[in-house]
Coordinates of C-alpha atoms in Angstrom, one line a residue:
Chain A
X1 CA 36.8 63.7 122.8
X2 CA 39.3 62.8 120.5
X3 CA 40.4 64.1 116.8
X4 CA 40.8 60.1 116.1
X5 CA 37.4 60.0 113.7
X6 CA 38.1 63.5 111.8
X7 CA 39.6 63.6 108.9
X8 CA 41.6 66.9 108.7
X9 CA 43.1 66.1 105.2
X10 CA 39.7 66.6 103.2
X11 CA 38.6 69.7 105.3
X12 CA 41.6 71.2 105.0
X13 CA 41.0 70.5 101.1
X14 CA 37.3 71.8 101.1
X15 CA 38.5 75.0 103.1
X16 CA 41.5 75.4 100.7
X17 CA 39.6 75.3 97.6
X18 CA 37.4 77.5 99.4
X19 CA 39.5 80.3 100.1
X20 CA 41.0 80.2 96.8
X21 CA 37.8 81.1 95.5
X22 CA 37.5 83.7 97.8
X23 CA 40.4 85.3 97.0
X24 CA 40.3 84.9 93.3
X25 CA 36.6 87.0 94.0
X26 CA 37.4 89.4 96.3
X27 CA 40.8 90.7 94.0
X28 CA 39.9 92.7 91.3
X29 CA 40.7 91.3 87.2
X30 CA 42.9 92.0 85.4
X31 CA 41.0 93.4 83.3
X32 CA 40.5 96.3 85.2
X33 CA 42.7 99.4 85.3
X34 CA 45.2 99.8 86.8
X35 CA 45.8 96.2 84.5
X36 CA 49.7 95.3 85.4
X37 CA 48.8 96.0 88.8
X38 CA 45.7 93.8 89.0
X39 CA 47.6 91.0 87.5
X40 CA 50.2 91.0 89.5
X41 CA 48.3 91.4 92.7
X42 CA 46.3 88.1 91.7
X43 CA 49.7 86.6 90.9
X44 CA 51.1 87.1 94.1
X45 CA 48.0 85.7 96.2
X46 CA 46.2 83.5 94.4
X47 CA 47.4 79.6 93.1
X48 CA 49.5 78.6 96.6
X49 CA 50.6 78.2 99.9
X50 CA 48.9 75.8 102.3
X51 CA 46.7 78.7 103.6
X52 CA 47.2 78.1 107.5
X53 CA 46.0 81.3 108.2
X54 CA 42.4 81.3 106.6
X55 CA 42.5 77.4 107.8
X56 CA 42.8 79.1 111.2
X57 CA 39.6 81.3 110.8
X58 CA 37.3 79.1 109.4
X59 CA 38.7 76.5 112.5
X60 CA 38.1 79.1 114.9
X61 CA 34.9 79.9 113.6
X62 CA 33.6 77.0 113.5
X63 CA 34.4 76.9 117.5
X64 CA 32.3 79.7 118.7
X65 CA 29.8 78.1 116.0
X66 CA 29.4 81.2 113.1
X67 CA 28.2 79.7 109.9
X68 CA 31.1 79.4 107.5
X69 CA 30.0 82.5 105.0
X70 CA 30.6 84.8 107.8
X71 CA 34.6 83.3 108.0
X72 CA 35.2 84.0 104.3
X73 CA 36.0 88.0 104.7
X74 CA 38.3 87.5 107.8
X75 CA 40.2 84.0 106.0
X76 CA 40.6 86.3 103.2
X77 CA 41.5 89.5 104.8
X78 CA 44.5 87.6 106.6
X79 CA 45.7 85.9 103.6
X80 CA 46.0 88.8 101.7
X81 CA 47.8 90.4 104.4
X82 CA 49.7 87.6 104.4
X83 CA 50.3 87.6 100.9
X84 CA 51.7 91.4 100.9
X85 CA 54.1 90.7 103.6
X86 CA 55.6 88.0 101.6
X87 CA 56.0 89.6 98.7
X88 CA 57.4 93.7 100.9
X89 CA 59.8 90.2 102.4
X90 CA 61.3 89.1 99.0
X91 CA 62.5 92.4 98.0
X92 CA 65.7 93.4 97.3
X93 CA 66.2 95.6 99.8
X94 CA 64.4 92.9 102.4
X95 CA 65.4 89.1 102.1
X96 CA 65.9 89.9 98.2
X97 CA 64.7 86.0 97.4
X98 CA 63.6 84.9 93.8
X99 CA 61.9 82.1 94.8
X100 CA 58.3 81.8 96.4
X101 CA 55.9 79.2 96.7
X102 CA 58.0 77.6 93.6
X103 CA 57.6 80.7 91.5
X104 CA 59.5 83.5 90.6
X105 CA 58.3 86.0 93.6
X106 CA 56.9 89.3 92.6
X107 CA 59.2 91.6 92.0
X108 CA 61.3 88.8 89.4
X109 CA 58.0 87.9 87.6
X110 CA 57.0 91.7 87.6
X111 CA 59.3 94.9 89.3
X112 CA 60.5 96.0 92.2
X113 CA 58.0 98.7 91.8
X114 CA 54.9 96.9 91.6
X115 CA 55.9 94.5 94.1
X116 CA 56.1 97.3 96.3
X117 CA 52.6 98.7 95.2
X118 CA 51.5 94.9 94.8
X119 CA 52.1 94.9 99.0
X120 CA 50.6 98.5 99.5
X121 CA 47.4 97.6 97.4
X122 CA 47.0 94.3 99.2
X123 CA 47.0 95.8 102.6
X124 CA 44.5 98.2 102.0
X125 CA 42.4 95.6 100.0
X126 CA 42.3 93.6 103.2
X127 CA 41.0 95.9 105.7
X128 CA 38.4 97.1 102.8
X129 CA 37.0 93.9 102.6
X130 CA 36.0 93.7 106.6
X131 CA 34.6 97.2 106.4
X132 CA 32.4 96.4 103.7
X133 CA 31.0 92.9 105.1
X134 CA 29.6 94.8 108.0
X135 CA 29.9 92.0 110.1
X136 CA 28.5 92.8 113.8
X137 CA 32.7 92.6 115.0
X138 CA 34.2 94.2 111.8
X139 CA 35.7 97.1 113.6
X140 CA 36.6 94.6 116.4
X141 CA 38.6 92.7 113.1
X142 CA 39.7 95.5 111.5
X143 CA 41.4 96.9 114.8
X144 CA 42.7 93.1 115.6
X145 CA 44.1 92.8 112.4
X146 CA 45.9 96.1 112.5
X147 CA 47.5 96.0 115.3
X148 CA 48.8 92.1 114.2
X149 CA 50.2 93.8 110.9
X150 CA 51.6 96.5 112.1
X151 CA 54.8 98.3 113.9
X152 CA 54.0 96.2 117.2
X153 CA 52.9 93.3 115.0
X154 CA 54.5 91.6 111.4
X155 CA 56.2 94.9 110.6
X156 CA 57.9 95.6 114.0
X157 CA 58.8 91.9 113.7
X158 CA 60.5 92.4 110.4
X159 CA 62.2 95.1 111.6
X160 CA 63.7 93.5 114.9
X161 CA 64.9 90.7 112.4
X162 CA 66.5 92.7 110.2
X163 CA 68.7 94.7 113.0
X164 CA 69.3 91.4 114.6
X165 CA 70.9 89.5 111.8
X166 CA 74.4 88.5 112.2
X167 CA 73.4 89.4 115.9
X168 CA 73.4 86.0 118.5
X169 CA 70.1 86.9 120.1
X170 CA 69.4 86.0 123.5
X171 CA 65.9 83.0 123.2
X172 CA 64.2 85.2 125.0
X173 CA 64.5 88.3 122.2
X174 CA 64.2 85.8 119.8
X175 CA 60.9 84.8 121.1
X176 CA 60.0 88.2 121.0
X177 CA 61.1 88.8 117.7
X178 CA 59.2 85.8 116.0
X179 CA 56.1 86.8 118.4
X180 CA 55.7 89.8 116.1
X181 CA 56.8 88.5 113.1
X182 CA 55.2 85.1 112.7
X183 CA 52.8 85.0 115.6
X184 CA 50.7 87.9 115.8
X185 CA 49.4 87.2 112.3
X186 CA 48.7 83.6 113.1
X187 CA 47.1 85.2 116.4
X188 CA 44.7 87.2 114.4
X189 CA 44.1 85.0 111.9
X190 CA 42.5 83.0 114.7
X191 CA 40.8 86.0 116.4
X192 CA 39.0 86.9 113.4
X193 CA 37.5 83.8 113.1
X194 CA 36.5 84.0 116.9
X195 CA 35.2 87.4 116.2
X196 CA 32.9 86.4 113.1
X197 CA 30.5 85.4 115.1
X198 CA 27.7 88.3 116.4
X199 CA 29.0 87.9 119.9
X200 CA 31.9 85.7 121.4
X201 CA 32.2 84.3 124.8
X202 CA 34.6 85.2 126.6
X203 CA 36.4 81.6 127.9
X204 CA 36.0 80.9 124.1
X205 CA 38.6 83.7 123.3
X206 CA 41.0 82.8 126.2
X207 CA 40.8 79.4 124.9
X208 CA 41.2 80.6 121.2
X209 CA 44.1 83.6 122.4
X210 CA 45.9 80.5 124.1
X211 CA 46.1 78.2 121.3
X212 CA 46.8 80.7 118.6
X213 CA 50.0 81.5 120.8
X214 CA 51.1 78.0 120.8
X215 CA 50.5 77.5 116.8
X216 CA 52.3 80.8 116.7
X217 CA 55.2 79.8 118.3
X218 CA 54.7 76.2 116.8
X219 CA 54.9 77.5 113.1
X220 CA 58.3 79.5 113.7
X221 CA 60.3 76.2 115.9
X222 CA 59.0 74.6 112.9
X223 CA 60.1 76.8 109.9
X224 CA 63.0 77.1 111.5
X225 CA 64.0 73.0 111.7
X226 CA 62.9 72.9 108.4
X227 CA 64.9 75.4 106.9
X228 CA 67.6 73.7 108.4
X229 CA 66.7 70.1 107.3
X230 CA 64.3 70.1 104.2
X231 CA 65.3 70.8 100.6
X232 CA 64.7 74.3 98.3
X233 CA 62.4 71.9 96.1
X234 CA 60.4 70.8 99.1
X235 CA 60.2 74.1 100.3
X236 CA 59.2 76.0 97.5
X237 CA 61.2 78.3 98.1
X238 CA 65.2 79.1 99.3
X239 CA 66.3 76.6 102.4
X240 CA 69.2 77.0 104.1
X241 CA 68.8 80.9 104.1
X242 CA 68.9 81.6 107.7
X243 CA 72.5 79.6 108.3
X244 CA 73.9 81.7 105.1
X245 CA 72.7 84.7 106.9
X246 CA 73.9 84.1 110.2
X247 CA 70.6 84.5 111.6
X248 CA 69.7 83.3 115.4
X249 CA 66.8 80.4 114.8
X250 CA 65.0 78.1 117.7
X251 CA 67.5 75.6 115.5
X252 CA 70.8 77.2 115.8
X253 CA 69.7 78.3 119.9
X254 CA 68.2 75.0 121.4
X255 CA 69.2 72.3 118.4
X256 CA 67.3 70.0 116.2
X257 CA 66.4 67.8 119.5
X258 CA 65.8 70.5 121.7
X259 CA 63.9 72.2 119.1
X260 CA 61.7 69.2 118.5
X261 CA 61.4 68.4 122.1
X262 CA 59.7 72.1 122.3
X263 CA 57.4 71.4 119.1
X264 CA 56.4 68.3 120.8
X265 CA 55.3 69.8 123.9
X266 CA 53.3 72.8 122.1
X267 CA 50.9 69.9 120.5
X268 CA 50.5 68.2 123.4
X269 CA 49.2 71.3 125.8
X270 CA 47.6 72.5 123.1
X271 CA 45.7 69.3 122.7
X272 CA 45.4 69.3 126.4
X273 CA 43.6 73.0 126.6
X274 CA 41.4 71.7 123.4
X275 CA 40.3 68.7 125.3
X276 CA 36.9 70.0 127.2
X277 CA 35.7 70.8 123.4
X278 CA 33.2 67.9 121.5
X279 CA 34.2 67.8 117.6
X280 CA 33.5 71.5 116.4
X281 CA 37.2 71.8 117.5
X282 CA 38.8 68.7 115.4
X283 CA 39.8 71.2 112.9
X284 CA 41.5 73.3 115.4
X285 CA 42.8 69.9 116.7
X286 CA 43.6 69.1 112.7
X287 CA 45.7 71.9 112.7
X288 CA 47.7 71.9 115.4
X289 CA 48.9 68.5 114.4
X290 CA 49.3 69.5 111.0
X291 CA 51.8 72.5 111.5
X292 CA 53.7 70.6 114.4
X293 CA 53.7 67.3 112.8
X294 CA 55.8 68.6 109.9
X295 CA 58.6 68.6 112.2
X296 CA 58.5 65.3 113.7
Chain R
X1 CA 28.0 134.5 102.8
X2 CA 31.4 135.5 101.9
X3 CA 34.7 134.3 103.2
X4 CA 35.5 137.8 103.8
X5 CA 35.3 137.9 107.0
X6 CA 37.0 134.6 108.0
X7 CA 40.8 134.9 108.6
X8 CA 42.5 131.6 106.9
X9 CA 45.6 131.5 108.5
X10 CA 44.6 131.4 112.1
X11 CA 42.6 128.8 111.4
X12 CA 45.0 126.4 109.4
X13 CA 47.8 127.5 112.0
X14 CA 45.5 126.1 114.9
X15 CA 44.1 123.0 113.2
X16 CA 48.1 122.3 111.8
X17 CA 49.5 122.6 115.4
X18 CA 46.8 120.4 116.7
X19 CA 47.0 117.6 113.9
X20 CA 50.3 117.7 114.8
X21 CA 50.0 117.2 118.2
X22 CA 47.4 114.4 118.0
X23 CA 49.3 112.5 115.7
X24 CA 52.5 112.6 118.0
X25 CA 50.2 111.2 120.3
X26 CA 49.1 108.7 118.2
X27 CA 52.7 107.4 116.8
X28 CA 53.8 105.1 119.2
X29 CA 57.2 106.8 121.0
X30 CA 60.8 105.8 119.8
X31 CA 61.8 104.1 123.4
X32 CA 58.7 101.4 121.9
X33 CA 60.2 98.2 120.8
X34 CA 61.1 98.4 117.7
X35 CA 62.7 101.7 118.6
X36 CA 64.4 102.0 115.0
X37 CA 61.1 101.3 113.1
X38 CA 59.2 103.8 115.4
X39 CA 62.2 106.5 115.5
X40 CA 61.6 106.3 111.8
X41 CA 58.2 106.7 111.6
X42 CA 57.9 109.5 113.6
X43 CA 60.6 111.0 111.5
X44 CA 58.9 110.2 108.4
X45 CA 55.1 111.8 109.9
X46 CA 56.1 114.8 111.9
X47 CA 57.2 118.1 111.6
X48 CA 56.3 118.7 108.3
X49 CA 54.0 119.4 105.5
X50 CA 51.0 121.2 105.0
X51 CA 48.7 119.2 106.6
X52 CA 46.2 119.9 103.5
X53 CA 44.5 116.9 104.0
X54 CA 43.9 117.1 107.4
X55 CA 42.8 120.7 107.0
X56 CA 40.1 119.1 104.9
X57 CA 39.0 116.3 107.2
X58 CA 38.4 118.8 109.9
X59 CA 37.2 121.8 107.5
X60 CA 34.4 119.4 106.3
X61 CA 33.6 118.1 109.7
X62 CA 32.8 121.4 111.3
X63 CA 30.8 122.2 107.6
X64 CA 28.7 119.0 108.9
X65 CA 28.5 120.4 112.6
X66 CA 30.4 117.6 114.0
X67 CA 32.6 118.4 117.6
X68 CA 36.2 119.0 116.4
X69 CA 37.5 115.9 119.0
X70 CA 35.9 113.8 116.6
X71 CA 37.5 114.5 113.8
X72 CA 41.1 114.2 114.8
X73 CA 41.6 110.3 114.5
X74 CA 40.0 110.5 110.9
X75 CA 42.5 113.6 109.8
X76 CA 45.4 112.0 111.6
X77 CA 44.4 108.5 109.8
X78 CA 44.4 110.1 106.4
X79 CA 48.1 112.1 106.9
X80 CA 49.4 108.3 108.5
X81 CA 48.4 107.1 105.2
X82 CA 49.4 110.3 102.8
X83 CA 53.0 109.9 105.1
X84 CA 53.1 106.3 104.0
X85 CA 52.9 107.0 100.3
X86 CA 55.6 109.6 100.7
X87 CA 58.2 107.3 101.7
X88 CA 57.2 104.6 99.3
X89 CA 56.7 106.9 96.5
X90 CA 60.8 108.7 97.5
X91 CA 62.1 105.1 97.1
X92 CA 64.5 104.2 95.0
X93 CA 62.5 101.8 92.8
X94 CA 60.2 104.5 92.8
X95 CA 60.9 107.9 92.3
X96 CA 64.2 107.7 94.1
X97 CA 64.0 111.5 95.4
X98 CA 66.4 112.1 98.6
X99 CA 64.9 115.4 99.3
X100 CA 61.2 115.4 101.5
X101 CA 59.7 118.2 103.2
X102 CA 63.5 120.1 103.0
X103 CA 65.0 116.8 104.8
X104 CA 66.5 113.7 103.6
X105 CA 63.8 111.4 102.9
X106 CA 62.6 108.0 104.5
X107 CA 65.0 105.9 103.4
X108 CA 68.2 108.3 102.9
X109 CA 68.1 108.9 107.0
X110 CA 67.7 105.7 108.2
X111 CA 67.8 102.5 105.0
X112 CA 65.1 101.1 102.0
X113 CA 64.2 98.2 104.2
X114 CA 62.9 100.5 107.0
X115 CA 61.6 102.6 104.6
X116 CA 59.5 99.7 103.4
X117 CA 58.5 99.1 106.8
X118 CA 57.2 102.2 108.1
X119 CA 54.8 102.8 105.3
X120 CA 53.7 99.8 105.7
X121 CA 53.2 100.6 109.6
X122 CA 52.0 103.8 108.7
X123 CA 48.9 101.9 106.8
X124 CA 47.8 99.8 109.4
X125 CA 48.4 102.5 111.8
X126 CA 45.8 104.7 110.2
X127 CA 43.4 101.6 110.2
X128 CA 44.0 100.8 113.7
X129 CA 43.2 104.2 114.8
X130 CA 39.6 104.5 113.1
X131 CA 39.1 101.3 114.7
X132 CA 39.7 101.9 118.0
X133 CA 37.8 105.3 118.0
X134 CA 34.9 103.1 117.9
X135 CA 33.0 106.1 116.3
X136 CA 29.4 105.9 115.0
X137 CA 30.4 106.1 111.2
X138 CA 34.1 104.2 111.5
X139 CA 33.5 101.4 109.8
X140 CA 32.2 103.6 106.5
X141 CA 35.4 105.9 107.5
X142 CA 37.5 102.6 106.9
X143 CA 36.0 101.5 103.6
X144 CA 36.0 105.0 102.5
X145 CA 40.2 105.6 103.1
X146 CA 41.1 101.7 102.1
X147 CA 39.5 102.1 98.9
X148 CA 41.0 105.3 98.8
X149 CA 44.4 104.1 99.4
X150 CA 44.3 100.9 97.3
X151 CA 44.8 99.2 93.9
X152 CA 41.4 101.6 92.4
X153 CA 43.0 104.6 94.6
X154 CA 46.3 106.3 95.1
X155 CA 48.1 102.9 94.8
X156 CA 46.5 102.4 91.4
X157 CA 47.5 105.9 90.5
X158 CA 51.0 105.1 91.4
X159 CA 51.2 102.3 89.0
X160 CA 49.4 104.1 86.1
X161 CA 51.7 106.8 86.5
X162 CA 54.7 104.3 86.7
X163 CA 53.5 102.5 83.3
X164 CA 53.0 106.0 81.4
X165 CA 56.3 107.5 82.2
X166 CA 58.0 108.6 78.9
X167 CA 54.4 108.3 77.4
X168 CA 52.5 110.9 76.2
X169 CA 49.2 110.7 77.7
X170 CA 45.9 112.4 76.5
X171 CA 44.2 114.7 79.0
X172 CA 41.6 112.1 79.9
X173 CA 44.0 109.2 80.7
X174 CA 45.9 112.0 82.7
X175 CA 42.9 112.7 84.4
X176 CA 41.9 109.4 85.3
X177 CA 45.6 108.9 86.5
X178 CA 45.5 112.0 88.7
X179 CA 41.4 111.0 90.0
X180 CA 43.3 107.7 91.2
X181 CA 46.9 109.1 92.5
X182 CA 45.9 112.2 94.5
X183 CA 41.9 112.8 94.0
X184 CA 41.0 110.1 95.8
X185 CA 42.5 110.6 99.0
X186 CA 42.1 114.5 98.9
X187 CA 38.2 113.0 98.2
X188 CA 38.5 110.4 101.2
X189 CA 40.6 113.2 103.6
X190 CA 37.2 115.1 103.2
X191 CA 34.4 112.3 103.3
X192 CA 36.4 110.9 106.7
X193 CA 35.2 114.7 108.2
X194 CA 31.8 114.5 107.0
X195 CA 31.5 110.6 108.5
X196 CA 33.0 112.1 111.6
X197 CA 29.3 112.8 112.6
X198 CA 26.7 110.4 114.0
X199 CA 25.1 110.4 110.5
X200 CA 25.3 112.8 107.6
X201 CA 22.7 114.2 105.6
X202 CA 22.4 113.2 102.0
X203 CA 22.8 116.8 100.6
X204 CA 26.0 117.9 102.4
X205 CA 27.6 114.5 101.5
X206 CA 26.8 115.1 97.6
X207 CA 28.0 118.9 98.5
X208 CA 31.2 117.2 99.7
X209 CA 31.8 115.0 97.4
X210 CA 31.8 117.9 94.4
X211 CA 33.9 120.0 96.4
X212 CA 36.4 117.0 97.2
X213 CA 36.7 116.1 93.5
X214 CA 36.9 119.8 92.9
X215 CA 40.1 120.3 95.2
X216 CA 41.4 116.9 93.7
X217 CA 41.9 118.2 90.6
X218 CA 42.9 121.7 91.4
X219 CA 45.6 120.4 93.6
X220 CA 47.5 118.3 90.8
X221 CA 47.3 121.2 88.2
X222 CA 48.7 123.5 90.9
X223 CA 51.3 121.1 92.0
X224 CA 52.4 120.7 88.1
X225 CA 52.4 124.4 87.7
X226 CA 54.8 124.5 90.7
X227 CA 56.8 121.8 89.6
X228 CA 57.9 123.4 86.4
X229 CA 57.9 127.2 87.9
X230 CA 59.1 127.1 91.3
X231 CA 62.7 125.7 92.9
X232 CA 63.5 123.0 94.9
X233 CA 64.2 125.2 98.2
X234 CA 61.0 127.0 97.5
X235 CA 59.3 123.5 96.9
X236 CA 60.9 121.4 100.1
X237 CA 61.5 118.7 97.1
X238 CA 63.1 118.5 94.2
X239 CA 62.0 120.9 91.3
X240 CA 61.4 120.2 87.9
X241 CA 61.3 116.2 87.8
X242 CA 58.3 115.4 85.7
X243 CA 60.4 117.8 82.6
X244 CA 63.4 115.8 84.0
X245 CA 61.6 112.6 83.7
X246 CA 59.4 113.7 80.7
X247 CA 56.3 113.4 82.2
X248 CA 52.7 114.3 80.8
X249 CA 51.4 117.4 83.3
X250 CA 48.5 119.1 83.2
X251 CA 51.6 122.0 82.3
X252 CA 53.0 120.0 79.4
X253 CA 49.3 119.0 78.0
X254 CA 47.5 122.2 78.2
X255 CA 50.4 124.8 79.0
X256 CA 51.0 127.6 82.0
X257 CA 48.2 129.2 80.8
X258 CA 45.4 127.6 80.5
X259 CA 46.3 125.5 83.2
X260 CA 46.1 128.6 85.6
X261 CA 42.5 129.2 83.9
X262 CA 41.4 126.1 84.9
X263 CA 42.7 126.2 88.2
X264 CA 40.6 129.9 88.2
X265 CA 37.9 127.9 87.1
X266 CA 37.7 125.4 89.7
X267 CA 37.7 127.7 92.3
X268 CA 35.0 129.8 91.5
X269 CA 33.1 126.6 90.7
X270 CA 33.9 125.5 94.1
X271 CA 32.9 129.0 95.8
X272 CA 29.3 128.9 94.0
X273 CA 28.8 125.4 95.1
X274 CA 29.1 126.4 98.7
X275 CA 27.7 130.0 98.3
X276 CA 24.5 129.1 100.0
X277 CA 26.2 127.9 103.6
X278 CA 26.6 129.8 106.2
X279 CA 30.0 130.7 107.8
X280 CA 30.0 126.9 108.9
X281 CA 31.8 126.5 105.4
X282 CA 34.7 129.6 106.1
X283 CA 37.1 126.5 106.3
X284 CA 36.2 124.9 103.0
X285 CA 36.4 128.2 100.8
X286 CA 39.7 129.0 102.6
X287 CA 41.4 125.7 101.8
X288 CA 40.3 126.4 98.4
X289 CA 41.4 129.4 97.6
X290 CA 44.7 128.2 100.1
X291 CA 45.2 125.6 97.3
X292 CA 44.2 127.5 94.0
X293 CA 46.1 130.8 95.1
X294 CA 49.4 128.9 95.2
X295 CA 49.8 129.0 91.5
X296 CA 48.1 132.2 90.9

């Protein structure tokens, strides 16, 4: 089977749309005390980004064949975890960057304060939604998700980064480094799709924990060549930033060709693992080519 | 049934050392990649603090009969996440206090970003662990302390009390402020030890839940009424900041006075609500008159 006859552009729309809707339901209004807070939460999640993550669960879900209402809570549970880790990230006292998803990030269009609280609030907000779907795997999800946003997970990634910048690290820590940081999210975001359903079978999840290791370390070669070749405009937000800062990237390690020669290969095993799979994996198919083709 | 015969101390001294003990065992060790992050979250959690909350968690456990094993990953989820707020709320686009628990705070000892960081690992931390305890009741333990913690719970709180500073509230909006700030995870510390058990009558959750909102309350006009009478050795923190920051307290609204009544009040309310339990409910009575006596 091939991904030749589906179209990932208009699922990826439906599935977007989707998610936004999700997300604008699951936050709380403004309306409703604490109000700045509120408002800047929605702010901060809702009206961007390309949504890989929920694009992920809904994909993976649709693998181990769980009907797509029961892939809203864990889409939305990653993206808001997503969402607070990009705004803690723009902070002064973090990557201190104005610009996100061609806005004024959190802390400009609010304070540092309720950015801070903005991140805190979101967090919790995330794992509170999974306990209260009482899916069959929630707790399975909940501890997944944990782990992926925690000290051995995003955070311990953001943490390594920060004490390695103006560092040269070796690829091997650098892999490490972005496997926390970028790819453990990106790995739960496809776990929690393969946990949605009542019971998941277990070459399913090997196949599902493979390919959400390649898209992991996909995402990251590709952030990384674009940084160093697209535009701020294009971007949405500040390119450039990791040559400023001195920062060790799959770019600056292997170079552009390398570096494309290695997002290359990551589509085509992970094509290659997808390939016993009949169409309920084009959008995991979709995907892949989406997030490695940006590079090409 | 009387407390009479039930000695406090012992009992908090045991329950303190073992809290402490379980959640050492539950950070992950500073020779853990990120060893920086984890040095300063253990920094940040141990060695320190009353333990009040955890006190409750297992106080309310053994009122609902449950074995005291079970009640450790709740208490120790509820001081991860009371730790976290700590080194948010010391930060300097918070309150920007260098002094915690008579040591430099979070981010004075080690910097702002890894402050940032660990509470955020501290969160998902506390998640993690009711997670992986797989107990009968975790999933209503995780929707109870994420709600707790979030945007309509000690988050909220934060921001409400951000947004009021140099504001004179009314006693209500005070109220509400404080139900959100520190109620609800003095109210969650206690639920998390009565869903500890396999299932938990209907009564003793009501009986909870009183007593929880009782302590919430009583704890905040104590801790005002310490804030403007004791000093900062005394205190472990700085002394006299919401004066210094011209703060509405339960002190400045209603005065020493009758803020010690109604701290009187509240515990003799909360010593007739549990008058007809047997010596199952020593621990509760002692943490309340633990709290209330404090500013007596």
């Amino acid at each position: 089977m091939t991904a030749s006859s589906f179209a990932f552009e208009p699922w990826a729309n439906t599935h977007q749309q989707r998610i936004e809707q999700v997300l604008s339901g699951v936050l709380p209004t403004d309306e409703l005390l604490p109000e700045r807070l509120h408002s800047a939460m929605r702010y901060a999640v809702l009206g961007g980004g390309k949504r890989v993550r929920a694009l992920l669960c809904y994909a993976a879900a649709k693998l181990v064949g769980t009907d797509i209402i029961a892939a809203d809570t864990p889409a939305a549970a990653v993206e808001l975890i997503h969402a607070f880790s990009l705004v803690h990230d723009d902070m002064p006292c973090m990557d201190n960057d104005d610009l996100r998803r061609g806005k004024p990030s959190c802390h400009k269009q609010f304070d540092d304060a309720t950015a801070l609280l903005v991140g805190d609030a979101l967090q919790s907000l995330a794992f509170e939604q999974i306990a209260a779907s009482q899916a069959p795997q929630a707790l399975i999800q909940v501890q997944v998700l944990a782990q992926a946003t925690g000290s051995r997970g995003m955070c311990g990634g953001q943490s390594i980064d920060l004490q390695s910048t103006g560092q040269h690290l070796s690829l091997a820590a650098l892999e490490t480094m972005h496997q926390y940081k970028t790819g453990a999210l990106i790995r739960a975001a496809t776990m929690l799709g393969a946990y949605s359903a009542a019971s998941t079978d277990h070459a399913l999840l090997m196949t599902l924990d493979q390919y959400s290791r390649n898209m992991g370390l996909a995402f990251q070669v590709v952030d990384d060549i674009l940084d160093a070749t697209a535009d701020t405009q294009t971007l949405g937000k500040t390119a450039g930033k990791d040559q400023a800062q001195d920062k060790s990237t799959y770019v600056s390690l292997l170079g552009i060709t390398e570096a494309r020669t290695l997002v290359r290969k990551l589509h085509d095993d992970t094509m290659q693992l997808l390939s016993s799979y009949d169409q309920a994996a084009d959008p995991l198919r979709g995907i892949a080519s989406f997030i490695c083709e940006r590079s090409f």
